[in-house]
mmCIF file with all atom_site columns, C-alpha atoms in Angstrom:
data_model
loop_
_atom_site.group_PDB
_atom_site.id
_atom_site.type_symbol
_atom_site.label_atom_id
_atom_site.label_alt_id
_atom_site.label_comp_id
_atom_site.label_asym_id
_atom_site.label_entity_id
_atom_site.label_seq_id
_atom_site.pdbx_PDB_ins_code
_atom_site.Cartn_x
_atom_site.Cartn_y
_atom_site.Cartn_z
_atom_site.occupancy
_atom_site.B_iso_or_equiv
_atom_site.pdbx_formal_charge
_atom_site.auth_seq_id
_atom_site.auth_comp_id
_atom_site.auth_asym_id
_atom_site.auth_atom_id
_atom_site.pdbx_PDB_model_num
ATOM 1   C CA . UNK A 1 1   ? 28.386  -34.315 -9.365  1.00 78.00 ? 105 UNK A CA 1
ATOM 2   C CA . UNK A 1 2   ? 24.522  -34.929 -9.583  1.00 83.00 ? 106 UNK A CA 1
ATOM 3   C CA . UNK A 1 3   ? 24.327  -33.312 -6.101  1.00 85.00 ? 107 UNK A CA 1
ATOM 4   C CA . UNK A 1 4   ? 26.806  -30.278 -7.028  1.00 82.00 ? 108 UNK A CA 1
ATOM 5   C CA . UNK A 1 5   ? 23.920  -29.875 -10.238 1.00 84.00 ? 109 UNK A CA 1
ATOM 6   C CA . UNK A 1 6   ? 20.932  -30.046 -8.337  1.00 88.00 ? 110 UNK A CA 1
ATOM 7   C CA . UNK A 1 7   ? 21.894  -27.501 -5.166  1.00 86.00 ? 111 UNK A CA 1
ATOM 8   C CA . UNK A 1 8   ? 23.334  -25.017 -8.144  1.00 85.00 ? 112 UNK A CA 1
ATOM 9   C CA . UNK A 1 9   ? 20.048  -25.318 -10.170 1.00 89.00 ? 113 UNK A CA 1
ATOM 10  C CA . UNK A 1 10  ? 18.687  -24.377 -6.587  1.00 91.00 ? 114 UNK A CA 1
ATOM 11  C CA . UNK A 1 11  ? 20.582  -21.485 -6.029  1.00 90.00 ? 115 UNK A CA 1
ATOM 12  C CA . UNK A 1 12  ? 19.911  -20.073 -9.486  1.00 90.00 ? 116 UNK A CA 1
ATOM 13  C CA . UNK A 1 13  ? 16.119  -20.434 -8.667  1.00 93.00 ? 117 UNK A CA 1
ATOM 14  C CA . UNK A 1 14  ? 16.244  -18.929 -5.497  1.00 93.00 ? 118 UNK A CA 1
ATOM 15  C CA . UNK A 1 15  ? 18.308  -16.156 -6.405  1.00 92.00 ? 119 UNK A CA 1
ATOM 16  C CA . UNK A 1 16  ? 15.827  -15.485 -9.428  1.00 93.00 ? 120 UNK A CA 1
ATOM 17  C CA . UNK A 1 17  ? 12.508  -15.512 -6.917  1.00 94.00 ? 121 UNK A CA 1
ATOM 18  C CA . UNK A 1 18  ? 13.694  -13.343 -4.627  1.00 93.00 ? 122 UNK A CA 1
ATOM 19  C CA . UNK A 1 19  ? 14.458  -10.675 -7.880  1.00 92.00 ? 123 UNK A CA 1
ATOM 20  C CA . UNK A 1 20  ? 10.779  -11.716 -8.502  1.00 93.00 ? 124 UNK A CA 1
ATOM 21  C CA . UNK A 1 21  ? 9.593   -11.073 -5.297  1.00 92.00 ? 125 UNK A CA 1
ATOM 22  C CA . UNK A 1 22  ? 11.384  -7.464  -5.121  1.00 91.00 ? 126 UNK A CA 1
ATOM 23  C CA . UNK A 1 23  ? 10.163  -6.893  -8.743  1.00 90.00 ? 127 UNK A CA 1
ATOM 24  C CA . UNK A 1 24  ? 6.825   -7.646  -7.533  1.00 90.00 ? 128 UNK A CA 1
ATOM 25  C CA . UNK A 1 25  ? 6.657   -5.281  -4.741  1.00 88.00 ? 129 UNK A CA 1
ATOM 26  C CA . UNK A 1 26  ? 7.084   -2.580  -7.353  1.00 90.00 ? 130 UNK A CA 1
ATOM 27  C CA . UNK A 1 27  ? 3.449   -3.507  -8.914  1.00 90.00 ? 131 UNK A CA 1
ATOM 28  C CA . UNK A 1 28  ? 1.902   -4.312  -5.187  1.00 91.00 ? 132 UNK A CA 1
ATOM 29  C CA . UNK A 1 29  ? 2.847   -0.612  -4.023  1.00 90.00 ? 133 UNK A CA 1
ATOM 30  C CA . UNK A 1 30  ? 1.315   0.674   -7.094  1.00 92.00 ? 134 UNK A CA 1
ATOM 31  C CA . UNK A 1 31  ? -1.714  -1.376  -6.696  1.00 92.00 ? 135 UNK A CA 1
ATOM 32  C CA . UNK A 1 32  ? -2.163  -0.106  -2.912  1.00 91.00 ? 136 UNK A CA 1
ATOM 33  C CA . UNK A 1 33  ? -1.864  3.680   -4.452  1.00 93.00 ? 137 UNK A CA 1
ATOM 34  C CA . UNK A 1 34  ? -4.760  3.395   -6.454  1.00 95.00 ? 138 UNK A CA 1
ATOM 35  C CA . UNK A 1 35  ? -6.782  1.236   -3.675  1.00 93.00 ? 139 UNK A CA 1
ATOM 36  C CA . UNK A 1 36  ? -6.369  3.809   -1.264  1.00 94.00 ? 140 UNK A CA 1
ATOM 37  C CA . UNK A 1 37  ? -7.376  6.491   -3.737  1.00 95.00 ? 141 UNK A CA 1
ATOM 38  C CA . UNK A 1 38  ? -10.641 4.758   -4.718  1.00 95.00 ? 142 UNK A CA 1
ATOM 39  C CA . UNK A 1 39  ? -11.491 4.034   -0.830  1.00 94.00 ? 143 UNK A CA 1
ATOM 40  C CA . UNK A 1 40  ? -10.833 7.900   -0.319  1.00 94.00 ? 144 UNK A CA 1
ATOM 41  C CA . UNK A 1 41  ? -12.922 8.612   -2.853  1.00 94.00 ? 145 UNK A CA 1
ATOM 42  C CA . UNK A 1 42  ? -15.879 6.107   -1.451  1.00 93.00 ? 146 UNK A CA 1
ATOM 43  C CA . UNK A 1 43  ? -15.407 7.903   1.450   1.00 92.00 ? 147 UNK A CA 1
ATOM 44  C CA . UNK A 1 44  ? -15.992 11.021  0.412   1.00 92.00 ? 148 UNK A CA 1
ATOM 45  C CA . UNK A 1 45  ? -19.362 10.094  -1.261  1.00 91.00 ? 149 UNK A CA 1
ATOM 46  C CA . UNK A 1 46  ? -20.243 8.254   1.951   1.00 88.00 ? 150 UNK A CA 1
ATOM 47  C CA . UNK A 1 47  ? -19.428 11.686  4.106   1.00 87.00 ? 151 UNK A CA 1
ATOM 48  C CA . UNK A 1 48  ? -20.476 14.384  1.123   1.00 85.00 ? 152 UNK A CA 1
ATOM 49  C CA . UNK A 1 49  ? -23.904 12.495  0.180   1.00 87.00 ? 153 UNK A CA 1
ATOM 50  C CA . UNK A 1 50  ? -24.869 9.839   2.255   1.00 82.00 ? 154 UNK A CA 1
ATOM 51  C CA . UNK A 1 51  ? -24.240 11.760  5.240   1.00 81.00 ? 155 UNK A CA 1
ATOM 52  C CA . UNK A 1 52  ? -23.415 8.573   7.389   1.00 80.00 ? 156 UNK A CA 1
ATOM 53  C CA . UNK A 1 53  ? -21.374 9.093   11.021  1.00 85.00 ? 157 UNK A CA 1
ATOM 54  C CA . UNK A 1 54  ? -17.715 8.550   10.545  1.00 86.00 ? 158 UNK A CA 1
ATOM 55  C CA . UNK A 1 55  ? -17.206 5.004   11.860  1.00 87.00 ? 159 UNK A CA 1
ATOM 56  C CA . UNK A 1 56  ? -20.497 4.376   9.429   1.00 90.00 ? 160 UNK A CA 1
ATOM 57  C CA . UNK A 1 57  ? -19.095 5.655   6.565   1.00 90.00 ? 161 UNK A CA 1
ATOM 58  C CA . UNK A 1 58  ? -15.661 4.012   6.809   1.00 90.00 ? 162 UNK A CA 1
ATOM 59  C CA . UNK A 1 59  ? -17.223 0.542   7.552   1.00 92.00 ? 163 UNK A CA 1
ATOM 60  C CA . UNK A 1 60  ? -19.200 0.917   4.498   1.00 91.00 ? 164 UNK A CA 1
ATOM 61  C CA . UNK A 1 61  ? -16.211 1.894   2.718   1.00 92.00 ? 165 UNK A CA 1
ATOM 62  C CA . UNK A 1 62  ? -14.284 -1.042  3.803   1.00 90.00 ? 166 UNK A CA 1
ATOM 63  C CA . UNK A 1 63  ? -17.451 -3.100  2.470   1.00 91.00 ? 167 UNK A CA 1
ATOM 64  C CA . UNK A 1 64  ? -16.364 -1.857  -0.702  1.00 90.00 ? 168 UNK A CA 1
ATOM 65  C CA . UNK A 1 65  ? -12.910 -2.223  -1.770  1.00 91.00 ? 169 UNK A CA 1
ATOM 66  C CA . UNK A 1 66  ? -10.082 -4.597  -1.677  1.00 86.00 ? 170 UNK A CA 1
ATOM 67  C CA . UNK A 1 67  ? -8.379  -6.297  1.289   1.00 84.00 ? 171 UNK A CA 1
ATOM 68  C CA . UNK A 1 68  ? -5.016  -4.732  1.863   1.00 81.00 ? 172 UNK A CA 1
ATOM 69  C CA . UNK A 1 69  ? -7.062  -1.579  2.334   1.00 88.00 ? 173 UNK A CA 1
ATOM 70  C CA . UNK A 1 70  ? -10.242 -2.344  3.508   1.00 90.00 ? 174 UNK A CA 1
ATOM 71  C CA . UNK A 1 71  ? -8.406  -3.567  6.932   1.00 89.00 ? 175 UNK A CA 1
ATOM 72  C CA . UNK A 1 72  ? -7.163  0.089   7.275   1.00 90.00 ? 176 UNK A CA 1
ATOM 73  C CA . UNK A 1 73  ? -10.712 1.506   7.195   1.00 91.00 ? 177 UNK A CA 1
ATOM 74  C CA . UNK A 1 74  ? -12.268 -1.280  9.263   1.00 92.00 ? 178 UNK A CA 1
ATOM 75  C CA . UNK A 1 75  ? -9.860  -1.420  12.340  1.00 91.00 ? 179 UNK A CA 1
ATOM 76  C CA . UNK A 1 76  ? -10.469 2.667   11.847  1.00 90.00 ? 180 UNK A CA 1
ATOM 77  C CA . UNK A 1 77  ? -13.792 1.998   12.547  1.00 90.00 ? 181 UNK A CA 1
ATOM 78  C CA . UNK A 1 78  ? -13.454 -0.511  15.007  1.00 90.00 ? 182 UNK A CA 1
ATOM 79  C CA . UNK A 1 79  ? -11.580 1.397   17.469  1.00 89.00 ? 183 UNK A CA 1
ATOM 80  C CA . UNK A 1 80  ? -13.438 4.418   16.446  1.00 87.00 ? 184 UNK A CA 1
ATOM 81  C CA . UNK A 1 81  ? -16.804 2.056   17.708  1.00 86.00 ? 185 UNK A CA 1
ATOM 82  C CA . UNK A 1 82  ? -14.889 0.155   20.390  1.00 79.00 ? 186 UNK A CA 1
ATOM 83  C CA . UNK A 1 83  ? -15.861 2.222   23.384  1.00 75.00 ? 187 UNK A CA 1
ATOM 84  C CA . UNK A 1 84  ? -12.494 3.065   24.363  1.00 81.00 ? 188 UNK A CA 1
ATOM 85  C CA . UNK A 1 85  ? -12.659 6.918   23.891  1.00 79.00 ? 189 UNK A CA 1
ATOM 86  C CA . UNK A 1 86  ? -10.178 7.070   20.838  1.00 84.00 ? 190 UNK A CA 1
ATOM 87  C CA . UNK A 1 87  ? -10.406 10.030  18.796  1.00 88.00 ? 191 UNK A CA 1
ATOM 88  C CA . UNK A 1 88  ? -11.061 9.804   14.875  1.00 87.00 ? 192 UNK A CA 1
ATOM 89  C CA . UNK A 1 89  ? -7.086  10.180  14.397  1.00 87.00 ? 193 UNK A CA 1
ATOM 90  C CA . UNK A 1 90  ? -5.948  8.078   16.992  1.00 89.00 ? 194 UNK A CA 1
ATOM 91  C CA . UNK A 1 91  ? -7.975  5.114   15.393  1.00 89.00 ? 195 UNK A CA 1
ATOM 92  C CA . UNK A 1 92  ? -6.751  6.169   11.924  1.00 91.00 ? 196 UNK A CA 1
ATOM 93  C CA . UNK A 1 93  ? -2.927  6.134   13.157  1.00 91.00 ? 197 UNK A CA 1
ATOM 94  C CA . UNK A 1 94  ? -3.480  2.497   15.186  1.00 90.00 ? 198 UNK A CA 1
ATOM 95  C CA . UNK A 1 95  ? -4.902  1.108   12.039  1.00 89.00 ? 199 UNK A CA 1
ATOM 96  C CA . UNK A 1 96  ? -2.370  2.886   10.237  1.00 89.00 ? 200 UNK A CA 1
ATOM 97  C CA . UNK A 1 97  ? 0.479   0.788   11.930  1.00 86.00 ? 201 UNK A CA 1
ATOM 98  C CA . UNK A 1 98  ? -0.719  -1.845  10.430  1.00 79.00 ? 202 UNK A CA 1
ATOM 99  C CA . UNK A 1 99  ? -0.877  -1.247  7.484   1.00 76.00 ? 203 UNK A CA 1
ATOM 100 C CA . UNK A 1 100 ? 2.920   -0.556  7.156   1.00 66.00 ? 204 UNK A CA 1
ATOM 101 C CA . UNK A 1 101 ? 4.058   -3.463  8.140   1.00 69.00 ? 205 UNK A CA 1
ATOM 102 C CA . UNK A 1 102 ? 1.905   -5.446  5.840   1.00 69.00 ? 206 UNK A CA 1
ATOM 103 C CA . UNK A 1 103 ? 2.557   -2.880  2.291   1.00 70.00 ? 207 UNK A CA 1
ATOM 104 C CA . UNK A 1 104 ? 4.579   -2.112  0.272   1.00 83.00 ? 208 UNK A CA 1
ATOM 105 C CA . UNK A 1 105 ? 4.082   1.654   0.743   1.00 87.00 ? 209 UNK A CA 1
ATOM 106 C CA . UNK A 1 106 ? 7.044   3.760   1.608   1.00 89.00 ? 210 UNK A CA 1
ATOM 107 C CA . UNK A 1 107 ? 7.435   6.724   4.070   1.00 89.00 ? 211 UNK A CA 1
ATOM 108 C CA . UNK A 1 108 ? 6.254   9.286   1.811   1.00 91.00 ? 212 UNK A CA 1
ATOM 109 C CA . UNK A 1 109 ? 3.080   7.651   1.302   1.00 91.00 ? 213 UNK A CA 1
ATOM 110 C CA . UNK A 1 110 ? 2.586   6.687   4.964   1.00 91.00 ? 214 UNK A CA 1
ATOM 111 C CA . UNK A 1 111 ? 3.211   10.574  6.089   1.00 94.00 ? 215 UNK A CA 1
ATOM 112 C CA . UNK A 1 112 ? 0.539   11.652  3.380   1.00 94.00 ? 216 UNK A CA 1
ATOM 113 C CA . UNK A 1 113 ? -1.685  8.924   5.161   1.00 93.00 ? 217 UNK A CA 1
ATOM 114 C CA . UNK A 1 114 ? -0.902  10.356  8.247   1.00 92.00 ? 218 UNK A CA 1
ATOM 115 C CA . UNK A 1 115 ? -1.437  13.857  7.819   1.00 93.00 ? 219 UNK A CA 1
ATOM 116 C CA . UNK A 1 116 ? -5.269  12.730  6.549   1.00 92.00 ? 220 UNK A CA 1
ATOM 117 C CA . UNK A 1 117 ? -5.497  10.941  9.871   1.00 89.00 ? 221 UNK A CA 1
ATOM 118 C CA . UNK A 1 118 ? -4.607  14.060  12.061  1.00 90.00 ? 222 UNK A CA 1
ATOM 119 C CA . UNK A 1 119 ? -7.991  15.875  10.081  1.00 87.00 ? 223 UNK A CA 1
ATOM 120 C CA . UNK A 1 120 ? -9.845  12.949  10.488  1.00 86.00 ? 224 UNK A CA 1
ATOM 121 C CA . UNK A 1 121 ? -13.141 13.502  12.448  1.00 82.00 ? 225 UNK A CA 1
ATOM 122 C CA . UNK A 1 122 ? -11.921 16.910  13.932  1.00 84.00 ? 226 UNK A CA 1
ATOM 123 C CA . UNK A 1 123 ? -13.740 19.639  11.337  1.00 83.00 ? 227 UNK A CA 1
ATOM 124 C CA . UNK A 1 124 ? -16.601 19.773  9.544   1.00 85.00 ? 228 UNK A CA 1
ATOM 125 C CA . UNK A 1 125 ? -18.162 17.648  6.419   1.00 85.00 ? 229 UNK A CA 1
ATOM 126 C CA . UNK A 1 126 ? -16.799 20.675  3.807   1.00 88.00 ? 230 UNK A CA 1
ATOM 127 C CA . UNK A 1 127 ? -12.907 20.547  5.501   1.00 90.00 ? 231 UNK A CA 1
ATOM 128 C CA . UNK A 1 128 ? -13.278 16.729  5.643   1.00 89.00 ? 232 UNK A CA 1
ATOM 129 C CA . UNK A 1 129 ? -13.910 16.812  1.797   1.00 91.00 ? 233 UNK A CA 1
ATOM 130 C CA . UNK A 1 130 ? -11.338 19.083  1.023   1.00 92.00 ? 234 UNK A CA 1
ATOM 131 C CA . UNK A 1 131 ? -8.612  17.106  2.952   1.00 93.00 ? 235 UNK A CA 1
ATOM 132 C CA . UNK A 1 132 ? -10.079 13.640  1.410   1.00 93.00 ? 236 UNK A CA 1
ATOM 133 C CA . UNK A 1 133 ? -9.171  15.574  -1.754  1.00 94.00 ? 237 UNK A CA 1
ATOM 134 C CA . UNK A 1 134 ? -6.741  16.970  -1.000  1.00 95.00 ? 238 UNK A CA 1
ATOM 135 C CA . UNK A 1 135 ? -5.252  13.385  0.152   1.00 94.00 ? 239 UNK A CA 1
ATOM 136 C CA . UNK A 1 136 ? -6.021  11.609  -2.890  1.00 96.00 ? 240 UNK A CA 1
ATOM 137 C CA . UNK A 1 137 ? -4.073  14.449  -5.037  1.00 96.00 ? 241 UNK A CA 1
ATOM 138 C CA . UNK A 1 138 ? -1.572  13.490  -3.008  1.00 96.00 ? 242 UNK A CA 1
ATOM 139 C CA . UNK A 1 139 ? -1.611  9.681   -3.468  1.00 95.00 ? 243 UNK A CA 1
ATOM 140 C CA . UNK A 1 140 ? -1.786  10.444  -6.774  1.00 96.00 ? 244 UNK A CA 1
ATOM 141 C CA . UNK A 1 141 ? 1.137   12.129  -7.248  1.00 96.00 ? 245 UNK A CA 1
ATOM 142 C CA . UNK A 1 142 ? 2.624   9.121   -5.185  1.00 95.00 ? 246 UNK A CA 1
ATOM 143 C CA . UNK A 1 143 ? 1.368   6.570   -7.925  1.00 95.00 ? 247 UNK A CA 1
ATOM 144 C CA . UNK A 1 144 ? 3.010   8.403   -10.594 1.00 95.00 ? 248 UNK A CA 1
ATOM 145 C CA . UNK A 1 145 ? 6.259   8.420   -8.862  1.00 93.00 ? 249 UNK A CA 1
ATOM 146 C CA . UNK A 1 146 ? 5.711   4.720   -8.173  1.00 93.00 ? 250 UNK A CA 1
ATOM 147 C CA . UNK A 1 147 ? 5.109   3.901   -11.993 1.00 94.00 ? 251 UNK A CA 1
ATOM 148 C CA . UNK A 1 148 ? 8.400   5.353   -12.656 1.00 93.00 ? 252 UNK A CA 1
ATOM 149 C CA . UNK A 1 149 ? 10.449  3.437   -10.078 1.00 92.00 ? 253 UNK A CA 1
ATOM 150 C CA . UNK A 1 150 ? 8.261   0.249   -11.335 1.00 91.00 ? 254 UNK A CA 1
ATOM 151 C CA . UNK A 1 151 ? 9.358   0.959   -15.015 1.00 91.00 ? 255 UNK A CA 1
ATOM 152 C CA . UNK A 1 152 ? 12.597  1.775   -13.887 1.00 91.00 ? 256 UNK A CA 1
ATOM 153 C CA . UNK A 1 153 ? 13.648  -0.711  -11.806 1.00 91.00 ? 257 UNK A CA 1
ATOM 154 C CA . UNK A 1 154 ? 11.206  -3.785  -12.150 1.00 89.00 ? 258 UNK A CA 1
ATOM 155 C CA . UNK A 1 155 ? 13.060  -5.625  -14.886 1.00 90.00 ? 259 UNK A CA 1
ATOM 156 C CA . UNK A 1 156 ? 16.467  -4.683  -13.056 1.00 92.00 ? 260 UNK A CA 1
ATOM 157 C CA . UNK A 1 157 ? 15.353  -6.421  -10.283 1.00 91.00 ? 261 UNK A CA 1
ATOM 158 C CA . UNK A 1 158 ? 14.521  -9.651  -11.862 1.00 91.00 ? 262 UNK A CA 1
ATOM 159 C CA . UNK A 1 159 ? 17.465  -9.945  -14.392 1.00 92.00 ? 263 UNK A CA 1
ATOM 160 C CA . UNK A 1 160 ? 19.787  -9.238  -10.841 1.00 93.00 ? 264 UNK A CA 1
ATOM 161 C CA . UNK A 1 161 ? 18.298  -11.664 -9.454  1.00 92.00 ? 265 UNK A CA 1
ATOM 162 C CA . UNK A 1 162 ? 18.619  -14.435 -12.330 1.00 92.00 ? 266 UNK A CA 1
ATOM 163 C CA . UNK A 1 163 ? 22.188  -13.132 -12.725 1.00 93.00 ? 267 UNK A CA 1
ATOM 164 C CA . UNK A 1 164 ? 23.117  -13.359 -8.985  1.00 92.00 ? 268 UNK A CA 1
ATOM 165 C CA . UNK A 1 165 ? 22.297  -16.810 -8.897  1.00 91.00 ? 269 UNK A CA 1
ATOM 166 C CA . UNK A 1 166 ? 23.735  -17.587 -12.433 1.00 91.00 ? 270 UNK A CA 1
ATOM 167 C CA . UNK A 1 167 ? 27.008  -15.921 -10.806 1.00 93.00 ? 271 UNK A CA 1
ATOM 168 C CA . UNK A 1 168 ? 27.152  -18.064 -7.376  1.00 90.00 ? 272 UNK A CA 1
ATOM 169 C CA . UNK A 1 169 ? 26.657  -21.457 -9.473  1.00 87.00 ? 273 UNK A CA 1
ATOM 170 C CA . UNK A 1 170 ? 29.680  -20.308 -11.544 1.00 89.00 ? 274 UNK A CA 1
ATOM 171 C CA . UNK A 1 171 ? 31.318  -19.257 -8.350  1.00 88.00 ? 275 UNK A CA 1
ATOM 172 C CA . UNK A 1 172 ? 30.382  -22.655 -6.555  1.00 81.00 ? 276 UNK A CA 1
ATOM 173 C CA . UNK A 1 173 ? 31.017  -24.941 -9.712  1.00 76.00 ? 277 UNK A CA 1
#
């Protein structure tokens, strides 16, 4: 009986942190958003005023901002530095990679990403600017789709998940 208890008291919790840990992803998604619009916008005062070279610029921008997304400007700059001949976007898309599999961000946000990365390094300082620009519009319009589906769905997410595992203790008991 004790044992029957305890592994149901189990199942409720674990049932109830994974709906936390979905919940959660809502508010680490919308977190990334604004991170990669303040590192866009570092960036652009790094190209626009400080004038630095591109792998410069984005390793001073990494410098400068949160982890999730200072790794995407650092390995940019990395394999922009490396040696190996990679072009601006190249670097962008390998760092890029991953990123995705360590966010929360979904495709829509990764293709914006992307199409900044094909621009990346290939026109001048005035088209960079506009395209950093025009990215972070972009992103923004991203975050305040993402606040929706986190006010929409958070609390969903966590009551499922405290229900599911209320329902498989009945179920089991």
């Amino acid at each position: 009986m004790f044992f029957k208890l305890l592994g149901g008291i189990l199942v409720i919790f674990s049932c109830s942190a994974i709906g936390f840990y979905v919940a959660a992803s809502y508010n680490y998604r919308l977190k990334t958003l604004k991170n990669l619009q303040i590192a866009l916008a570092m960036l652009e005062t790094e190209i626009n005023y400080s004038l630095s070279p591109l792998p410069e610029a984005l390793k001073n921008t990494a410098k400068k901002i949160e982890k999730d997304v200072s790794d995407l400007f650092e390995k940019t700059a990395s394999y922009l530095s490396g040696g190996e001949g990679y072009t601006a976007g190249e670097a962008w898309e390998m760092a890029l990679s991953n990123l995705s599999q360590n966010a929360c961000l979904r495709d829509n946000d990764l293709e914006i990403l992307s199409a900044f990365g094909q621009y990346l390094g290939i026109t001048d300082r005035d088209d960079q600017i506009k395209n950093i620009k025009l990215t972070r519009d972009l992103l923004k319009q991203q975050e305040v789709l993402a606040l929706e589906e986190k006010k929409k769905n958070e609390k969903v997410c966590r009551y499922l998940g405290v229900l599911t595992g209320i329902m498989v203790f009945l179920l089991l008991y």
